[in-house]
Coordinates of C-alpha atoms and ligand atoms in Angstrom, one line a residue:
X1 CA -60.4 -104.3 17.5
X2 CA -62.3 -107.0 15.7
X3 CA -61.7 -107.9 12.0
X4 CA -65.7 -107.5 10.9
X5 CA -65.8 -108.9 7.8
X6 CA -63.9 -112.7 9.0
X7 CA -66.3 -111.7 12.3
X8 CA -69.2 -111.9 10.1
X9 CA -68.6 -114.3 7.3
X10 CA -66.2 -116.6 8.9
X11 CA -65.5 -116.6 12.5
X12 CA -69.7 -118.1 13.2
X13 CA -68.2 -121.4 11.2
X14 CA -64.7 -121.8 12.4
X15 CA -65.0 -125.7 13.9
X16 CA -69.0 -126.2 13.0
X17 CA -69.1 -129.4 10.8
X18 CA -71.9 -128.4 8.8
X19 CA -72.1 -129.0 4.5
X20 CA -70.6 -125.9 3.0
X21 CA -69.5 -126.6 -0.6
X22 CA -70.9 -129.6 -2.1
X23 CA -68.6 -130.3 -4.9
X24 CA -68.2 -132.2 -8.2
X25 CA -66.5 -134.9 -7.2
X26 CA -69.9 -136.1 -4.8
X27 CA -67.8 -135.1 -1.6
X28 CA -68.8 -131.7 1.0
X29 CA -66.4 -129.8 2.1
X30 CA -67.9 -128.7 6.1
X31 CA -67.5 -125.2 7.1
X32 CA -65.0 -126.2 9.6
X33 CA -62.7 -127.9 7.3
X34 CA -62.7 -125.0 4.6
X35 CA -61.8 -122.5 7.4
X36 CA -58.8 -125.2 9.0
X37 CA -57.7 -125.1 5.3
X38 CA -57.8 -121.3 5.6
X39 CA -55.8 -121.2 7.8
X40 CA -53.3 -122.7 6.9
X41 CA -53.1 -120.8 4.1
X42 CA -53.4 -117.9 6.3
X43 CA -50.0 -119.2 7.2
X44 CA -48.7 -119.7 4.2
X45 CA -49.5 -116.5 3.4
X46 CA -48.3 -114.9 6.8
X47 CA -44.5 -116.7 6.4
X48 CA -44.6 -115.3 2.3
X49 CA -43.9 -112.0 4.2
X50 CA -47.7 -110.5 3.5
X51 CA -48.4 -107.6 5.7
X52 CA -51.5 -106.2 6.3
X53 CA -52.7 -104.3 2.6
X54 CA -50.2 -106.0 0.8
X55 CA -51.6 -106.9 -2.2
X56 CA -52.0 -110.8 -3.5
X57 CA -53.3 -111.4 -7.1
X58 CA -53.9 -114.6 -8.1
X59 CA -55.2 -116.6 -11.5
X60 CA -56.3 -119.4 -10.6
X61 CA -59.2 -122.1 -11.9
X62 CA -62.1 -122.2 -9.6
X63 CA -61.9 -124.4 -6.9
X64 CA -62.8 -124.1 -2.3
X65 CA -58.6 -123.9 -2.5
X66 CA -58.5 -120.3 -4.4
X67 CA -62.1 -119.8 -2.1
X68 CA -60.2 -120.8 1.1
X69 CA -57.3 -117.6 -0.4
X70 CA -59.9 -115.0 -0.4
X71 CA -61.5 -115.7 3.3
X72 CA -57.4 -116.0 4.4
X73 CA -56.2 -112.8 2.7
X74 CA -59.7 -111.3 4.8
X75 CA -57.9 -112.6 8.0
X76 CA -54.8 -111.9 7.5
X77 CA -55.7 -108.1 6.2
X78 CA -53.9 -108.7 3.1
X79 CA -55.8 -107.0 -0.6
X80 CA -57.4 -109.4 -2.1
X81 CA -57.1 -109.2 -6.3
X82 CA -58.8 -111.9 -8.2
X83 CA -58.1 -112.0 -12.2
X84 CA -60.3 -113.8 -14.6
X85 CA -58.8 -116.8 -15.9
X86 CA -59.5 -115.8 -19.6
X87 CA -56.7 -112.9 -18.9
X88 CA -53.4 -112.8 -21.5
X89 CA -50.0 -112.7 -19.4
X90 CA -50.3 -109.2 -21.7
X91 CA -53.7 -108.0 -20.3
X92 CA -52.1 -109.9 -16.3
X93 CA -48.3 -107.7 -17.1
X94 CA -50.5 -104.7 -16.4
X95 CA -52.4 -106.1 -12.9
X96 CA -50.1 -107.1 -11.5
X97 CA -47.7 -104.0 -12.6
X98 CA -50.2 -101.9 -11.3
X99 CA -51.4 -103.3 -8.1
X100 CA -48.3 -103.6 -7.1
X101 CA -49.0 -107.1 -6.2
X102 CA -46.6 -108.7 -3.7
X103 CA -47.4 -112.7 -4.1
X104 CA -49.1 -113.9 -7.6
X105 CA -50.4 -117.5 -7.4
X106 CA -51.3 -118.9 -11.2
X107 CA -52.2 -122.5 -12.3
X108 CA -49.1 -124.3 -12.2
X109 CA -48.9 -124.0 -16.2
X110 CA -49.3 -121.0 -16.7
X111 CA -45.8 -120.5 -14.0
X112 CA -43.2 -119.9 -16.3
X113 CA -45.3 -116.4 -18.6
X114 CA -46.5 -115.4 -15.0
X115 CA -43.1 -116.2 -13.8
X116 CA -41.4 -113.4 -17.0
X117 CA -43.4 -110.8 -15.2
X118 CA -42.7 -111.6 -11.8
X119 CA -39.4 -111.5 -12.2
X120 CA -39.1 -107.9 -12.7
X121 CA -42.1 -107.0 -10.7
X122 CA -40.2 -108.5 -7.6
X123 CA -43.5 -110.0 -6.3
X124 CA -43.3 -113.7 -5.4
X125 CA -45.3 -116.8 -7.4
X126 CA -47.0 -119.3 -6.2
X127 CA -49.1 -122.0 -7.9
X128 CA -52.7 -123.6 -7.4
X129 CA -54.1 -126.3 -9.8
X130 CA -57.5 -126.8 -9.9
X131 CA -57.7 -129.8 -7.3
X132 CA -55.2 -127.9 -5.6
X133 CA -52.2 -128.7 -6.0
X134 CA -49.0 -126.4 -6.6
X135 CA -46.6 -124.4 -4.2
X136 CA -49.5 -123.0 -2.5
X137 CA -51.3 -125.9 -0.4
X138 CA -47.7 -126.9 -0.4
X139 CA -46.3 -124.3 2.1
X140 CA -49.7 -124.6 3.4
X141 CA -49.5 -128.5 4.6
X142 CA -46.9 -127.7 7.2
X143 CA -48.7 -125.0 8.9
X144 CA -51.5 -124.5 11.7
X145 CA -55.6 -125.2 10.9
X146 CA -56.1 -123.0 13.5
X147 CA -54.6 -118.9 13.2
X148 CA -54.2 -115.8 14.2
X149 CA -56.9 -113.0 12.5
X150 CA -55.2 -109.9 12.2
X151 CA -57.8 -106.7 13.1
X152 CA -58.9 -104.2 10.8
X153 CA -61.5 -101.2 10.5
X154 CA -64.1 -101.5 8.5
X155 CA -63.1 -98.6 6.0
X156 CA -59.9 -100.8 5.4
X157 CA -59.7 -101.6 2.1
X158 CA -60.6 -106.2 0.9
X159 CA -59.9 -106.3 -2.0
X160 CA -58.8 -105.0 -5.5
X161 CA -61.2 -105.5 -8.6
X162 CA -60.1 -104.4 -12.0
X163 CA -62.4 -102.6 -13.7
X164 CA -61.6 -101.1 -17.5
X165 CA -62.1 -98.0 -18.5
X166 CA -63.5 -95.4 -21.4
X167 CA -60.4 -94.8 -22.1
X168 CA -58.6 -98.2 -22.0
X169 CA -56.7 -98.3 -19.1
X170 CA -58.2 -100.3 -17.1
X171 CA -59.0 -99.4 -13.4
X172 CA -58.2 -101.2 -9.9
X173 CA -61.7 -100.8 -7.8
X174 CA -60.9 -101.0 -4.4
X175 CA -63.2 -102.9 -1.7
X176 CA -63.6 -102.5 2.0
X177 CA -64.8 -104.6 4.1
X178 CA -67.4 -102.0 5.2
X179 CA -68.6 -102.1 1.6
X180 CA -68.5 -106.0 1.4
X181 CA -70.7 -106.6 4.7
X182 CA -72.7 -104.1 4.6
X183 CA -74.0 -105.3 0.4
X184 CA -74.4 -109.0 1.8
X185 CA -76.2 -108.3 4.9
X186 CA -78.4 -106.6 3.2
X187 CA -79.7 -109.0 0.2
X188 CA -79.6 -112.1 2.7
X189 CA -82.3 -110.4 4.5
X190 CA -83.9 -108.5 0.8
X191 CA -83.0 -112.4 -0.5
X192 CA -84.7 -113.7 2.4
X193 CA -81.6 -116.0 2.4
X194 CA -81.1 -118.9 5.8
X195 CA -78.8 -122.0 6.7
X196 CA -81.2 -124.1 5.0
X197 CA -80.6 -122.7 1.2
X198 CA -78.2 -124.6 -0.6
X199 CA -77.2 -122.5 -3.9
X200 CA -76.4 -124.0 -7.1
X201 CA -73.1 -121.3 -8.1
X202 CA -71.3 -121.9 -11.5
X203 CA -70.6 -118.6 -11.8
X204 CA -66.1 -118.1 -11.7
X205 CA -65.6 -116.5 -8.3
X206 CA -63.7 -114.0 -10.1
X207 CA -66.1 -111.1 -9.8
X208 CA -68.0 -109.6 -7.9
X209 CA -71.4 -111.3 -8.8
X210 CA -69.9 -115.5 -8.3
X211 CA -67.4 -113.8 -4.8
X212 CA -69.4 -111.3 -3.4
X213 CA -73.1 -111.7 -4.2
X214 CA -73.1 -115.5 -4.2
X215 CA -69.3 -116.7 -2.0
X216 CA -70.4 -113.6 0.7
X217 CA -74.4 -114.1 1.6
X218 CA -74.2 -118.1 1.2
X219 CA -71.2 -117.3 4.0
X220 CA -73.2 -115.2 6.3
X221 CA -76.2 -117.2 5.7
X222 CA -74.2 -120.3 6.7
X223 CA -75.8 -122.2 4.2
X224 CA -74.2 -124.5 1.0
X225 CA -72.8 -124.0 -2.2
X226 CA -73.3 -126.6 -4.7
X227 CA -69.8 -124.7 -6.3
X228 CA -69.5 -126.1 -9.7
X229 CA -66.8 -125.7 -12.2
X230 CA -68.1 -123.4 -14.5
X231 CA -71.6 -123.3 -15.6
X232 CA -72.7 -126.8 -17.3
X233 CA -76.5 -127.1 -18.5
X234 CA -76.6 -130.7 -17.3
X235 CA -74.5 -130.7 -14.5
X236 CA -77.0 -128.0 -13.2
X237 CA -80.2 -129.6 -14.4
X238 CA -78.9 -132.7 -12.4
X239 CA -78.2 -130.6 -9.0
X240 CA -81.3 -128.8 -9.3
X241 CA -83.4 -131.0 -7.2
X242 CA -80.8 -130.8 -4.1
X243 CA -80.9 -126.9 -4.9
X244 CA -83.0 -124.3 -3.4
X245 CA -81.5 -121.0 -5.7
X246 CA -79.4 -119.7 -8.0
X247 CA -78.5 -116.5 -9.4
X248 CA -76.6 -116.6 -12.9
X249 CA -76.0 -114.3 -16.1
X250 CA -79.0 -113.9 -18.2
X251 CA -76.2 -116.6 -20.5
X252 CA -77.7 -119.4 -18.4
X253 CA -81.5 -118.5 -17.9
X254 CA -81.3 -118.5 -22.0
X255 CA -79.4 -121.6 -22.4
X256 CA -81.2 -123.7 -19.8
X257 CA -84.4 -122.7 -21.3
X258 CA -83.5 -124.1 -24.5
X259 CA -82.0 -127.3 -22.7
X260 CA -84.5 -130.0 -23.4
X261 CA -85.0 -131.4 -19.4
X262 CA -85.3 -127.9 -18.0
X263 CA -88.8 -128.5 -17.2
X264 CA -91.5 -127.2 -14.0
X265 CA -90.9 -130.3 -13.0
X266 CA -87.2 -129.9 -12.7
X267 CA -87.4 -125.8 -11.5
X268 CA -90.2 -127.4 -8.7
X269 CA -88.6 -126.7 -5.6
X270 CA -86.5 -123.9 -6.2
X271 CA -87.3 -120.6 -3.9
X272 CA -85.4 -118.5 -6.1
X273 CA -83.9 -117.7 -9.5
X274 CA -81.9 -113.9 -9.1
X275 CA -80.3 -112.9 -12.8
X276 CA -78.3 -109.4 -13.0
X277 CA -74.4 -108.5 -14.3
X278 CA -76.1 -107.5 -17.6
X279 CA -79.9 -106.9 -19.3
X280 CA -82.2 -109.9 -19.3
X281 CA -84.5 -109.7 -22.0
X282 CA -88.4 -109.9 -21.2
X283 CA -88.9 -112.3 -23.6
X284 CA -86.2 -114.4 -21.7
X285 CA -88.6 -113.9 -18.3
X286 CA -91.7 -114.8 -20.2
X287 CA -90.5 -117.8 -21.1
X288 CA -89.2 -118.1 -17.9
X289 CA -92.4 -117.4 -16.1
X290 CA -94.5 -119.5 -18.5
X291 CA -92.0 -122.7 -18.2
X292 CA -91.4 -123.5 -14.5
X293 CA -94.1 -121.1 -13.5
X294 CA -92.1 -118.3 -11.2
X295 CA -91.0 -115.5 -11.9
X296 CA -86.7 -115.0 -12.2
X297 CA -85.6 -111.7 -9.5
X298 CA -83.6 -109.2 -11.6
X299 CA -81.0 -106.8 -9.8
X300 CA -78.8 -104.7 -10.7
X301 CA -74.9 -104.1 -9.5
X302 CA -71.5 -103.4 -10.5
X303 CA -67.6 -103.9 -9.2
X304 CA -68.0 -100.2 -7.6
X305 CA -70.5 -100.5 -5.9
X306 CA -72.1 -104.2 -5.0
X307 CA -75.5 -104.4 -5.8
X308 CA -77.5 -101.2 -5.7
X309 CA -81.0 -102.3 -6.7
X310 CA -83.6 -105.5 -6.3
X311 CA -86.8 -106.9 -7.3
X312 CA -89.3 -107.8 -4.3
X313 CA -88.5 -110.9 -3.0
X314 CA -92.4 -111.0 -2.0
X315 CA -93.8 -108.0 -4.3
X316 CA -94.1 -108.5 -8.5
X317 CA -91.0 -108.3 -10.4
X318 CA -91.3 -106.7 -13.2
X319 CA -89.5 -108.0 -16.1
X320 CA -87.2 -105.2 -18.1
X321 CA -86.8 -103.7 -14.5
X322 CA -84.2 -104.1 -11.6
X323 CA -85.9 -103.0 -9.0
X324 CA -85.7 -100.7 -6.3
X325 CA -82.7 -99.1 -4.5
X326 CA -81.4 -101.6 -1.8
X327 CA -82.2 -100.3 1.9
X328 CA -79.1 -98.2 2.6
X329 CA -78.5 -96.8 -1.2
X330 CA -79.9 -93.5 -2.7
X331 CA -80.0 -93.8 -5.8
X332 CA -81.5 -90.6 -8.0
X333 CA -81.2 -90.3 -12.2
X334 CA -79.4 -87.2 -13.3
X335 CA -79.2 -84.8 -16.0
X336 CA -75.7 -86.3 -17.9
X337 CA -74.9 -82.4 -18.3
X338 CA -75.6 -80.7 -15.3
X339 CA -76.0 -83.4 -12.7
X340 CA -79.4 -82.0 -12.1
X341 CA -82.0 -84.8 -10.7
X342 CA -83.9 -85.4 -12.8
X343 CA -88.0 -85.6 -13.2
X344 CA -88.9 -88.8 -12.1
X345 CA -90.0 -91.6 -15.2
X346 CA -87.4 -88.8 -17.6
X347 CA -84.3 -90.8 -18.5
X348 CA -80.9 -89.3 -16.6
X349 CA -77.8 -91.6 -16.1
X350 CA -77.9 -93.9 -13.1
X351 CA -76.3 -92.1 -9.7
X352 CA -76.1 -94.2 -6.4
X353 CA -74.4 -93.8 -2.9
X354 CA -74.1 -95.4 0.1
X355 CA -72.0 -98.1 2.3
X356 CA -71.8 -100.4 -0.8
X357 CA -69.9 -97.4 -3.2
X358 CA -66.3 -98.2 -3.5
X359 CA -63.6 -96.2 -1.4
X360 CA -62.0 -95.0 -5.1
X361 CA -60.3 -96.5 -7.8
X362 CA -56.0 -97.1 -7.0
X363 CA -53.4 -94.5 -7.7
X364 CA -56.2 -92.5 -9.9
X365 CA -57.1 -90.1 -8.0
X366 CA -58.7 -88.0 -11.1
X367 CA -60.8 -90.8 -12.7
X368 CA -62.0 -91.8 -8.7
X369 CA -62.6 -87.3 -8.8
X370 CA -64.7 -87.9 -12.5
X371 CA -67.2 -90.4 -10.8
X372 CA -67.2 -90.0 -7.5
X373 CA -68.7 -86.5 -5.9
X374 CA -67.7 -85.0 -3.1
X375 CA -70.9 -85.9 -1.7
X376 CA -70.6 -89.8 -1.7
X377 CA -72.9 -90.5 -4.7
X378 CA -71.4 -92.6 -7.7
X379 CA -71.7 -91.8 -11.6
X380 CA -72.9 -95.3 -12.8
X381 CA -72.7 -94.3 -16.2
X382 CA -75.5 -96.4 -16.9
X383 CA -78.7 -94.5 -18.3
X384 CA -82.2 -95.3 -16.8
X385 CA -84.9 -93.9 -15.3
X386 CA -87.6 -94.1 -12.4
X387 CA -90.9 -95.5 -13.4
X388 CA -94.5 -94.3 -11.8
X389 CA -94.2 -97.6 -9.2
X390 CA -90.7 -96.7 -8.4
X391 CA -89.2 -99.2 -10.4
X392 CA -85.8 -98.9 -11.5
X393 CA -84.9 -99.5 -15.2
X394 CA -82.1 -99.7 -17.0
X395 CA -82.3 -98.0 -20.7
X396 CA -78.9 -98.1 -22.0
X397 CA -75.6 -97.3 -21.4
X398 CA -73.9 -93.5 -21.3
X399 CA -70.9 -95.2 -21.6
X400 CA -69.0 -97.2 -24.1
X401 CA -69.0 -100.5 -23.4
X402 CA -70.3 -104.5 -24.5
X403 CA -71.5 -107.3 -21.5
X404 CA -71.0 -110.7 -23.6
X405 CA -72.4 -113.5 -21.5
X406 CA -71.7 -110.7 -17.9
X407 CA -68.4 -110.4 -18.7
X408 CA -67.4 -106.6 -19.9
X409 CA -65.4 -105.5 -22.1
X410 CA -64.2 -101.6 -22.8
X411 CA -64.5 -101.3 -27.0
X412 CA -60.9 -98.4 -26.6
X413 CA -59.3 -101.2 -25.6
X414 CA -59.2 -103.1 -28.5
X415 CA -60.0 -100.2 -31.0
X416 CA -56.6 -99.0 -29.9
X417 CA -54.7 -102.2 -30.5
X418 CA -56.4 -102.5 -34.1
X419 CA -55.4 -99.0 -35.0
X420 CA -52.0 -99.8 -34.6
X421 CA -52.5 -103.0 -36.8
X422 CA -51.1 -102.5 -41.1
X423 CA -53.7 -101.0 -43.6
X424 CA -55.8 -99.8 -40.2
X425 CA -57.2 -96.1 -40.7
X426 CA -59.2 -96.6 -38.2
X427 CA -62.0 -98.7 -36.6
X428 CA -64.8 -98.3 -33.8
X429 CA -66.0 -102.0 -32.0
X430 CA -69.7 -101.9 -31.4
X431 CA -71.5 -104.4 -29.7
X432 CA -74.7 -106.0 -31.0
X433 CA -77.7 -108.6 -30.3
X434 CA -76.0 -112.1 -29.4
X435 CA -78.7 -115.0 -28.9
X436 CA -76.5 -116.5 -26.7
X437 CA -74.6 -114.0 -25.2
X438 CA -77.0 -111.0 -25.4
X439 CA -74.3 -108.7 -27.1
X440 CA -71.1 -109.1 -29.2
X441 CA -68.2 -107.6 -30.0
X442 CA -68.0 -106.7 -33.4
X443 CA -64.9 -104.6 -35.5
X444 CA -65.8 -102.2 -38.4
X445 CA -62.3 -101.4 -40.0
X446 CA -61.6 -97.9 -42.4
X447 CA -58.9 -99.6 -44.1
X448 CA -55.9 -96.9 -45.0
X449 CA -53.4 -97.3 -48.8
X450 CA -53.0 -100.7 -48.0
X451 CA -55.3 -103.1 -47.0
X452 CA -55.5 -104.6 -44.1
X453 CA -54.8 -107.8 -43.1
X454 CA -57.4 -109.7 -40.9
X455 CA -55.3 -112.2 -40.1
X456 CA -52.9 -109.9 -38.7
X457 CA -55.6 -108.1 -36.6
X458 CA -57.1 -111.4 -35.9
X459 CA -53.9 -113.2 -33.8
X460 CA -52.6 -109.0 -32.6
X461 CA -56.5 -110.2 -30.7
X462 CA -55.3 -113.5 -29.3
X463 CA -52.4 -112.4 -28.3
X464 CA -53.0 -108.9 -25.8
X465 CA -56.2 -110.5 -25.3
X466 CA -58.6 -112.6 -23.5
X467 CA -60.9 -115.0 -25.8
X468 CA -64.5 -112.7 -24.2
X469 CA -63.0 -110.0 -26.2
X470 CA -61.9 -111.3 -29.4
X471 CA -64.6 -109.6 -32.2
X472 CA -66.4 -112.4 -33.8
X473 CA -66.6 -110.0 -37.2
X474 CA -64.5 -108.0 -38.8
X475 CA -66.0 -106.1 -41.1
X476 CA -64.5 -103.5 -43.5
X477 CA -65.7 -100.2 -44.7
X478 CA -65.1 -96.6 -46.5
X479 CA -65.1 -94.7 -43.6
X480 CA -67.3 -94.5 -40.3
X481 CA -70.4 -92.7 -39.8
X482 CA -69.3 -89.0 -37.8
X483 CA -72.4 -86.9 -36.6
X484 CA -71.6 -82.9 -37.6
X485 CA -68.8 -83.0 -34.3
X486 CA -67.0 -85.4 -36.2
X487 CA -68.0 -88.2 -33.4
X488 CA -68.0 -91.4 -34.5
X489 CA -72.0 -92.0 -34.7
X490 CA -71.7 -95.9 -32.9
X491 CA -75.4 -96.0 -32.7
X492 CA -75.3 -95.9 -36.1
X493 CA -73.6 -98.3 -36.9
X494 CA -75.0 -100.4 -34.3
X495 CA -78.0 -100.3 -36.6
X496 CA -76.5 -101.1 -39.7
X497 CA -75.3 -105.0 -37.9
X498 CA -77.8 -106.0 -35.4
X499 CA -78.6 -108.4 -37.0
X500 CA -75.1 -109.9 -37.9
X501 CA -75.7 -112.9 -35.7
X502 CA -79.5 -113.0 -35.1
X503 CA -80.2 -113.6 -38.3
X504 CA -78.0 -116.0 -39.2
X505 CA -78.4 -117.9 -35.6
X506 CA -81.6 -117.8 -34.3
Ligands
MLC1 C1 -66.4 -117.8 -22.4 N1 -66.4 -117.0 -24.0 C2 -67.0 -116.5 -24.3 C3 -67.7 -115.9 -22.7 N2 -67.2 -117.2 -21.8 N3 -67.4 -115.8 -25.7 C4 -67.7 -114.1 -24.7 N4 -68.1 -113.7 -23.9 C5 -68.4 -114.8 -22.6 N5 -69.4 -114.4 -21.5 C6 -65.3 -117.8 -25.4 C7 -64.8 -119.7 -24.8 O1 -63.9 -118.9 -24.7 C8 -65.1 -120.2 -26.3 O2 -64.2 -120.1 -27.3 C9 -65.6 -119.1 -26.4 O3 -66.4 -118.4 -25.9 C10 -67.4 -119.9 -26.0 O4 -67.5 -120.6 -24.7 P1 -68.1 -121.0 -24.5 O5 -68.5 -123.1 -23.9 O6 -70.2 -121.7 -24.5 O7 -68.6 -120.6 -22.6 P2 -68.8 -120.7 -21.2 O8 -67.1 -121.2 -21.4 O9 -69.7 -121.6 -20.8 O10 -69.1 -119.6 -21.2 C11 -70.1 -118.3 -21.1 C12 -71.1 -118.5 -19.5 C13 -69.5 -117.7 -19.1 C14 -71.9 -117.5 -19.7 C15 -71.1 -119.6 -18.8 O11 -69.1 -116.6 -19.9 C16 -69.7 -117.1 -17.6 O12 -70.3 -118.0 -16.7 N6 -70.5 -115.9 -17.3 C17 -70.1 -114.9 -16.0 C18 -69.6 -113.3 -16.3 C19 -70.0 -113.3 -14.9 O13 -69.1 -113.7 -13.7 N7 -70.3 -111.8 -14.3 C20 -70.2 -111.2 -13.5 C21 -69.5 -109.9 -14.1 S1 -69.9 -108.7 -11.8 P3 -63.4 -120.5 -28.1 O14 -62.8 -119.9 -28.6 O15 -62.9 -121.4 -27.3 O16 -65.1 -121.3 -28.9 C22 -70.7 -107.9 -12.8 C23 -71.6 -106.9 -11.7 C24 -72.9 -107.3 -11.7 O17 -71.3 -107.4 -14.1 O18 -73.8 -106.5 -11.4 O19 -73.1 -108.6 -11.8
AMP2 P1 -69.0 -105.1 -13.5 O1 -68.4 -103.5 -14.1 O2 -68.4 -105.8 -14.7 O3 -69.6 -104.8 -12.7 O4 -70.7 -104.6 -14.6 C1 -71.7 -103.2 -14.9 C2 -72.0 -103.0 -15.1 O5 -73.6 -104.0 -15.6 C3 -73.3 -102.1 -15.1 O6 -72.7 -100.5 -14.9 C4 -74.8 -102.1 -15.8 O7 -74.1 -101.8 -17.2 C5 -74.5 -103.4 -16.2 N1 -75.4 -104.8 -15.4 C6 -75.4 -104.9 -14.9 N2 -76.8 -105.7 -13.8 C7 -77.6 -105.3 -14.7 C8 -79.0 -105.6 -15.0 N3 -79.5 -106.7 -14.2 N4 -79.7 -105.3 -16.3 C9 -78.2 -104.4 -16.8 N5 -77.5 -104.1 -17.2 C10 -77.1 -104.1 -15.4

């Protein structure tokens, strides 16, 4: 029996000395060296008692070793659960407990905080620094550089990625080997990736975009990545002459456009710029084309579904749209109440079905039933339409979600914490336009008889949430606007505060 994901992404590169990762310090790691590292890590995981189907949670700085842990998990059938490095110990506790992770790997600087969590969940703890230091690589060093690949089936789980919910509780999206492999194959072909490609990789590797879209596609095509720890426009510009393609969130593109050294010549030999994870303004598309003569290719995806649609490689890339359903992905737009398909051009909820769609939420059968229909269609919660040329347009969100610089923020989670603070009667967290992050959260707070303590609210957010979720402003008002049914009208609030950042900062 085989291991379809490992056999497609990694096996062909074993022993090959072709360039895989170009690193910040000027060195290059070959495919073969990367896989030797992965094999050693795999040995260390087995030694630690991990069995196929066990979960490994990892919160570490982006590094070749971090990516090699992913490869090792695939090889050994362990379910890989990467976590945002910005998450606080409070946030991590839930993920570690909920997933039942048997092993947690964290940065050495966080080991003592996380040991408090693992001491009561029973998980083992190893450390991995951004420079490869820590107990994981020390344990891996004595392991052989080749190792047995554990057989897996296509519908076996390969990864859990947590995504928050409108109820405030995060859900573990269960992704199978087939989900990941089918999408990587489709994207490689659709975007014409080959061994000759060199990708500018500045995304984090704990989300779908940087891990599955970028890294899986590059592994499948056998190309190389310029692997940067984070997005820095100066580094991107310095490396661009060596690269052929870039994948990024819209903030990457607005920041590049604002950079004086980003010119037509700087981008001249790049064959492809891809954007996704958040809506790109038509204005950004237009400015980018005017400057570089190239059109950004925008695509649309989700944690639960991988990539669903893409603008075409060769045909017209239409600004304000996310292109066509990818091969093998069925997409329909339905009435939110009845679930009936609406006519072409009408707005409804986007639903998708295909080999890319996840298996469900970990230990949440009811949530899974609410969003994943029995016939296999997943209700994305995004509102959209199919235009007369067949391009999909996303026009809004049926779900209460804010996307800041490509990171998702679920207002409910923040509202629940603010509502618990002294002096607060109730609150509403809304996303307002932001010139850098696209959207940013603002908390609108209604006081009770006593006055709320704004410092207390801020410090409660700091203890509980990753920095990107913190409301950038807290506004006190007498009452929240409500409709006749008593539901808070967030649209009215968003309208009231829409110029809060764009007017000041633009
Ligand atoms: C960092 N900060 C953010 C932030 N990222 N705040 C809001 N939104 C964000 N996205 C915080 C920092 O902690 C810092 O806080 C302050 O904001 C400013 O930091 P910065 O230096 O300007 O930010 P930077 O580190 O440059 O990061 C911005 C970014 C990064 C846009 C480059 O967030 C990023 O790489 N985003 C990509 C996210 C992504 O990969 N999403 C894919 C999800 S998968 P302070 O207080 O210290 O100043 C998915 C599916 C799909 O959605 O379709 O792809
Ligand atoms: P996540 O849960 O982090 O995977 O975020 C997925 C969400 O990001 C989708 O449901 C969309 O709302 C949004 N998204 C991803 N790509 C795009 C895009 N190109 N345009 C608009 N929204 C997008």
